[in-house]
Coordinates of C-alpha atoms and ligand atoms in Angstrom, one line a residue:
X238 CA 147.1 -41.3 68.9
X239 CA 147.2 -44.6 70.8
X240 CA 144.8 -47.3 69.8
X241 CA 143.6 -49.5 72.7
X242 CA 145.0 -53.0 72.2
X243 CA 141.6 -54.6 72.2
X244 CA 140.5 -52.5 69.3
X245 CA 143.7 -52.8 67.3
X246 CA 142.8 -54.4 63.9
X247 CA 146.5 -55.5 63.4
X248 CA 146.3 -57.8 66.5
X249 CA 144.7 -61.2 65.9
X250 CA 142.5 -63.2 68.2
X251 CA 143.2 -66.9 68.7
X252 CA 140.4 -69.3 67.7
X253 CA 140.1 -73.0 68.4
X254 CA 139.6 -75.5 65.5
X255 CA 136.5 -77.5 66.1
X256 CA 136.8 -79.7 63.0
X257 CA 138.7 -80.1 59.7
X258 CA 137.0 -81.8 56.8
X259 CA 138.9 -82.9 53.8
X260 CA 136.9 -81.7 50.8
X261 CA 139.3 -82.4 47.9
X262 CA 143.0 -83.2 47.5
X263 CA 143.8 -79.5 48.0
X264 CA 140.9 -78.0 50.0
X265 CA 139.9 -78.4 53.6
X266 CA 136.9 -77.0 55.4
X267 CA 138.0 -75.5 58.8
X268 CA 135.3 -74.9 61.4
X269 CA 136.7 -72.7 64.2
X270 CA 135.2 -71.4 67.4
X271 CA 135.8 -67.7 68.1
X272 CA 135.8 -66.2 71.6
X273 CA 133.1 -63.8 70.3
X274 CA 130.9 -63.6 67.2
X275 CA 132.4 -62.0 64.1
X276 CA 129.2 -60.3 63.1
X277 CA 130.3 -60.5 59.5
X278 CA 128.5 -59.6 56.2
X279 CA 128.4 -62.2 53.4
X280 CA 131.5 -61.8 51.2
X281 CA 133.8 -60.5 53.9
X282 CA 137.1 -62.2 54.7
X283 CA 139.5 -62.7 57.6
X284 CA 143.3 -62.9 57.8
X285 CA 144.0 -66.4 59.0
X286 CA 147.4 -67.6 60.1
X287 CA 149.7 -68.6 62.9
X288 CA 152.0 -66.5 65.1
X289 CA 155.6 -66.7 63.7
X290 CA 154.4 -68.1 60.4
X291 CA 152.2 -65.4 58.8
X292 CA 148.7 -64.7 57.6
X293 CA 146.7 -65.0 54.4
X294 CA 143.3 -63.7 53.3
X295 CA 140.6 -66.4 53.6
X296 CA 136.9 -65.8 52.8
X297 CA 134.2 -66.4 55.4
X298 CA 132.1 -69.2 54.0
X299 CA 129.3 -69.5 56.5
X300 CA 126.1 -67.6 56.9
X301 CA 126.2 -64.3 58.9
X302 CA 123.7 -65.8 61.3
X303 CA 126.2 -68.3 62.7
X304 CA 127.4 -66.6 65.9
X305 CA 130.8 -67.7 67.2
X306 CA 131.4 -70.3 64.4
X307 CA 133.6 -69.4 61.5
X308 CA 133.8 -71.7 58.4
X309 CA 136.7 -71.3 56.0
X310 CA 137.8 -73.4 53.0
X311 CA 141.5 -73.3 52.7
X312 CA 143.3 -74.4 49.5
X313 CA 146.9 -75.6 50.1
X314 CA 148.9 -73.4 47.8
X315 CA 151.9 -71.9 49.6
X316 CA 153.6 -71.1 52.9
X317 CA 150.7 -70.2 55.3
X318 CA 148.0 -72.4 53.8
X319 CA 150.6 -75.3 53.8
X320 CA 151.1 -74.9 57.6
X321 CA 147.4 -74.5 58.3
X322 CA 146.8 -77.8 56.5
X323 CA 149.0 -79.5 59.1
X324 CA 146.8 -78.4 62.0
X325 CA 144.4 -80.7 63.8
X326 CA 141.2 -80.4 65.8
X327 CA 141.6 -78.4 69.1
X328 CA 144.7 -76.5 67.7
X329 CA 144.6 -72.7 67.6
X330 CA 144.6 -70.5 64.6
X331 CA 145.0 -66.7 64.5
X332 CA 142.2 -64.6 63.0
X333 CA 141.9 -60.9 62.2
X334 CA 138.8 -59.4 60.8
X335 CA 136.2 -59.4 59.4
X336 CA 137.5 -57.2 56.6
X337 CA 136.1 -55.8 53.4
X338 CA 132.8 -54.5 52.2
X339 CA 130.9 -57.7 51.4
X340 CA 127.4 -57.9 50.2
X341 CA 124.4 -56.1 51.6
X342 CA 121.5 -58.6 51.7
X343 CA 119.0 -55.7 51.4
X344 CA 120.2 -55.2 47.8
X345 CA 118.9 -58.7 47.0
X346 CA 115.5 -58.7 48.8
X347 CA 112.6 -59.4 46.4
X348 CA 115.0 -59.4 43.5
X349 CA 115.8 -62.2 41.0
X350 CA 119.4 -63.3 41.5
X351 CA 121.9 -65.0 39.2
X352 CA 125.0 -66.2 40.9
X353 CA 128.0 -67.5 38.9
X354 CA 130.8 -69.2 40.8
X355 CA 134.0 -70.6 39.2
X356 CA 136.3 -72.9 41.2
X357 CA 137.0 -71.6 44.7
X358 CA 134.5 -68.7 44.0
X359 CA 131.7 -70.8 45.6
X360 CA 133.5 -70.4 49.0
X361 CA 132.9 -66.7 49.6
X362 CA 129.5 -66.8 47.7
X363 CA 128.3 -69.6 50.0
X364 CA 128.1 -66.9 52.8
X365 CA 125.6 -65.0 50.5
X366 CA 123.8 -68.1 49.2
X367 CA 123.1 -69.6 52.6
X368 CA 121.1 -66.7 54.1
X369 CA 119.2 -66.4 50.8
X370 CA 118.3 -70.1 50.9
X371 CA 117.4 -69.9 54.6
X372 CA 114.9 -67.1 53.9
X373 CA 114.1 -67.9 50.3
X374 CA 110.6 -66.4 50.5
X375 CA 112.3 -62.9 50.8
X376 CA 113.9 -63.3 47.4
X377 CA 112.8 -63.9 43.9
X378 CA 114.0 -66.5 41.3
X379 CA 117.5 -67.7 42.0
X380 CA 119.7 -69.2 39.3
X381 CA 123.1 -70.6 40.4
X382 CA 125.7 -71.6 37.8
X383 CA 128.6 -73.4 39.5
X384 CA 131.7 -74.5 37.6
X385 CA 134.7 -76.6 38.5
X386 CA 137.6 -78.0 36.5
X387 CA 136.8 -81.6 37.3
X388 CA 134.3 -83.5 39.4
X389 CA 137.0 -84.2 42.0
X390 CA 137.3 -80.5 42.6
X391 CA 133.6 -79.7 42.8
X392 CA 132.8 -78.3 46.3
X393 CA 129.7 -78.5 48.6
X394 CA 127.9 -80.9 46.2
X395 CA 125.5 -82.4 48.8
X396 CA 124.6 -78.9 50.1
X397 CA 124.0 -77.7 46.5
X398 CA 121.5 -80.6 45.9
X399 CA 119.6 -79.4 49.0
X400 CA 119.4 -75.8 47.7
X401 CA 118.2 -77.2 44.3
X402 CA 115.0 -78.5 46.1
X403 CA 113.8 -75.1 47.1
X404 CA 111.1 -73.3 45.1
X405 CA 112.3 -71.0 42.3
X406 CA 115.9 -72.2 42.6
X407 CA 117.6 -73.5 39.5
X408 CA 121.2 -74.8 39.7
X409 CA 123.5 -75.7 36.9
X410 CA 126.7 -77.5 37.8
X411 CA 129.4 -77.9 35.2
X412 CA 132.9 -79.2 34.9
X413 CA 135.4 -78.2 32.3
X414 CA 136.1 -81.8 31.5
X415 CA 135.7 -85.3 32.9
X416 CA 136.5 -89.0 32.3
X417 CA 133.8 -90.0 34.8
X418 CA 130.7 -91.6 33.2
X419 CA 128.9 -91.0 36.5
X420 CA 129.1 -87.2 36.4
X421 CA 125.4 -86.4 36.2
X422 CA 125.7 -82.7 35.5
X423 CA 126.9 -80.6 32.5
X424 CA 130.3 -80.4 30.9
X425 CA 131.5 -77.0 29.7
X426 CA 132.3 -73.6 30.9
X427 CA 130.0 -71.5 33.2
X428 CA 129.2 -69.3 30.1
X429 CA 127.5 -72.3 28.4
X430 CA 124.0 -72.0 30.1
X431 CA 123.8 -68.2 30.2
X432 CA 121.9 -67.8 26.9
X433 CA 119.2 -70.1 28.2
X434 CA 118.4 -67.9 31.2
X435 CA 115.0 -66.1 31.2
X436 CA 115.6 -62.8 33.1
X437 CA 113.6 -59.8 34.1
X438 CA 116.7 -57.5 33.6
X439 CA 115.3 -54.6 35.7
X440 CA 115.0 -56.8 38.8
X441 CA 117.9 -59.1 38.3
X442 CA 121.1 -58.9 40.5
X443 CA 124.1 -60.7 39.0
X444 CA 126.9 -61.9 41.2
X445 CA 130.2 -63.3 40.0
X446 CA 133.2 -64.8 41.8
X447 CA 135.9 -66.9 40.1
X448 CA 139.2 -66.5 38.3
X449 CA 139.8 -63.2 36.5
X450 CA 139.4 -64.7 33.0
X451 CA 135.9 -65.9 34.0
X452 CA 134.7 -62.3 34.5
X453 CA 135.6 -61.2 31.0
X454 CA 133.9 -64.2 29.4
X455 CA 130.8 -64.1 31.6
X456 CA 130.3 -60.3 31.2
X457 CA 130.8 -60.7 27.4
X458 CA 128.2 -63.5 27.2
X459 CA 125.7 -61.5 29.3
X460 CA 126.2 -58.4 27.1
X461 CA 125.3 -60.6 24.1
X462 CA 122.0 -61.6 25.5
X463 CA 120.9 -59.2 28.3
X464 CA 121.1 -55.6 29.4
X465 CA 121.6 -55.8 33.2
X466 CA 122.5 -52.3 34.6
X467 CA 126.1 -52.1 35.8
X468 CA 125.0 -51.3 39.3
X469 CA 123.2 -54.6 39.5
X470 CA 126.3 -56.6 38.7
X471 CA 128.5 -57.6 41.7
X472 CA 132.1 -58.9 41.2
X473 CA 134.0 -60.5 44.1
X474 CA 137.8 -59.9 43.3
X475 CA 140.9 -61.5 44.8
X476 CA 144.3 -59.9 45.1
X477 CA 147.5 -60.5 47.1
X478 CA 146.9 -58.9 50.5
X479 CA 149.1 -58.2 53.6
X480 CA 147.5 -55.7 56.0
X481 CA 143.9 -55.9 54.9
X482 CA 143.4 -52.4 56.1
X483 CA 144.2 -50.3 53.1
X484 CA 147.7 -49.3 54.3
X485 CA 150.3 -51.5 52.6
X486 CA 149.0 -51.1 49.0
X487 CA 149.6 -54.8 48.0
X488 CA 146.1 -55.2 46.8
X489 CA 145.7 -51.9 45.1
X490 CA 143.6 -51.8 41.8
X491 CA 144.1 -48.5 40.2
X492 CA 142.7 -46.0 42.8
X493 CA 140.9 -48.8 44.8
X494 CA 142.1 -51.1 47.6
X495 CA 140.7 -54.6 47.1
X496 CA 140.9 -55.1 50.9
X497 CA 138.8 -52.1 52.1
X498 CA 136.9 -50.9 49.0
X499 CA 136.2 -54.5 48.0
X500 CA 136.6 -57.4 47.6
X501 CA 133.0 -57.1 46.5
X502 CA 132.6 -54.3 43.9
X503 CA 129.7 -53.2 41.8
X504 CA 130.7 -53.4 38.1
X505 CA 129.9 -49.7 37.8
X506 CA 132.8 -49.0 40.3
X507 CA 135.4 -51.0 38.4
X508 CA 134.4 -51.2 34.8
X509 CA 137.0 -48.5 33.9
X510 CA 139.8 -50.0 36.0
X511 CA 141.7 -52.2 33.5
X512 CA 143.7 -53.8 36.4
X513 CA 140.6 -55.2 37.9
X514 CA 140.2 -57.8 35.2
X515 CA 143.9 -58.8 34.7
Ligands
LIG269 C1 139.7 -61.5 49.7 C2 140.4 -62.8 49.5 C3 139.8 -64.0 49.9 C4 140.4 -65.2 49.7 N1 139.7 -66.3 50.1 C5 140.4 -67.5 50.1 C6 139.7 -68.7 50.6 O1 138.6 -68.7 51.0 N2 140.4 -69.9 50.5 C7 141.7 -69.9 50.0 O2 142.3 -71.0 50.0 N3 142.3 -68.8 49.5 C8 141.7 -67.6 49.5 N4 142.3 -66.5 49.1 C9 143.6 -66.7 48.5 C10 144.8 -66.7 49.5 O3 144.8 -65.6 50.3 C11 146.1 -66.8 48.8 O4 146.2 -68.0 48.0 C12 147.3 -66.7 49.7 O5 148.4 -66.3 49.0 C13 147.7 -68.1 50.4 O6 148.8 -67.8 51.2 P1 150.0 -68.8 51.3 O7 151.0 -68.2 52.2 O8 149.6 -70.2 51.6 O9 150.6 -68.9 49.9 P2 151.8 -68.0 49.2 O10 153.1 -68.5 49.8 O11 151.5 -66.6 49.3 O12 151.7 -68.6 47.7 C14 150.4 -68.5 47.0 C15 150.7 -68.6 45.5 O13 151.2 -67.3 45.1 C16 152.5 -67.4 44.5 N5 153.2 -66.3 45.0 C17 153.9 -66.1 46.1 N6 154.4 -64.9 46.2 C18 154.0 -64.2 45.2 C19 154.2 -62.9 44.7 N7 154.9 -61.9 45.4 N8 153.5 -62.5 43.6 C20 152.8 -63.4 42.9 N9 152.6 -64.7 43.2 C21 153.2 -65.1 44.4 C22 153.0 -68.7 45.0 O14 153.9 -69.3 44.1 C23 151.8 -69.6 45.1 O15 151.4 -70.1 43.8 C24 141.7 -65.3 49.2 C25 142.4 -64.1 48.8 C26 141.7 -62.9 49.0 C27 142.4 -61.6 48.6

């Protein structure tokens, strides 16, 4: 069977960089303009790269309502991200996608929501948080717990302060440690405030994204204090990816492919997959 070129998910489109904002020593916010809207769901990702260099999986960080704009936070860690960090405004970047399952906003309507983000985890979760904040009256009580290693690594702080002003939104920002006397939020792990939450377990949706160790600790802490059904717990996983189409097997977790069955999973789908939490 021949796939028409324009529908071939292996072939990237070229997008133009509108702006690059330095967020931290390692992370930059890329705003790129696509030839056509991505029509993504929150939590989906793209393969971003450059012809002749390669591609890497990068989460879509903006709201699904943002038409031709694509926002990505790229941490400089290796080959592709290192080259992307050398790009400037008006340069082109290759994009394939959107890929993955993402979140369905209908699962969260009229529900209370607890979102826990560790480190770069706030980047994909921002694409879920933004539409919830934009239409807050459609959702119940929202608790956000956001952790970073140090104040210098904390992302989107001004935006987070704006979300904190909305009704029925409570935000706890934490850092693992700091020497800064002007850090005005908490010090400790994201597990620290969990016991203080007041939750209606039947109508609470819990969303987690962060390093694998965070999932074990957060789930353990929740199980000590609450009984949230496994179906109401969403976990956004990260694995090394190549094709993003469930063919190459790089991102396989037991019988699941992180790229096409995830990266957003319900806990009920993965609780018996030991590889998911390692
Ligand atoms: C769904 C998803 C969403 C993501 N979203 C983002 C995002 O929004 N922003 C972001 O910055 N990153 C994101 N990532 C992570 C990003 O895709 C990886 O960090 C990617 O490897 C970077 O590519 P690179 O070529 O720059 O780095 P690489 O050259 O691949 O190196 C990355 C790191 O992996 C190590 N490494 C290299 N090869 C291997 C190997 N074979 N096995 C194990 N380790 C190896 C390197 O030493 C280095 O520490 C996401 C990943 C996934 C799966």
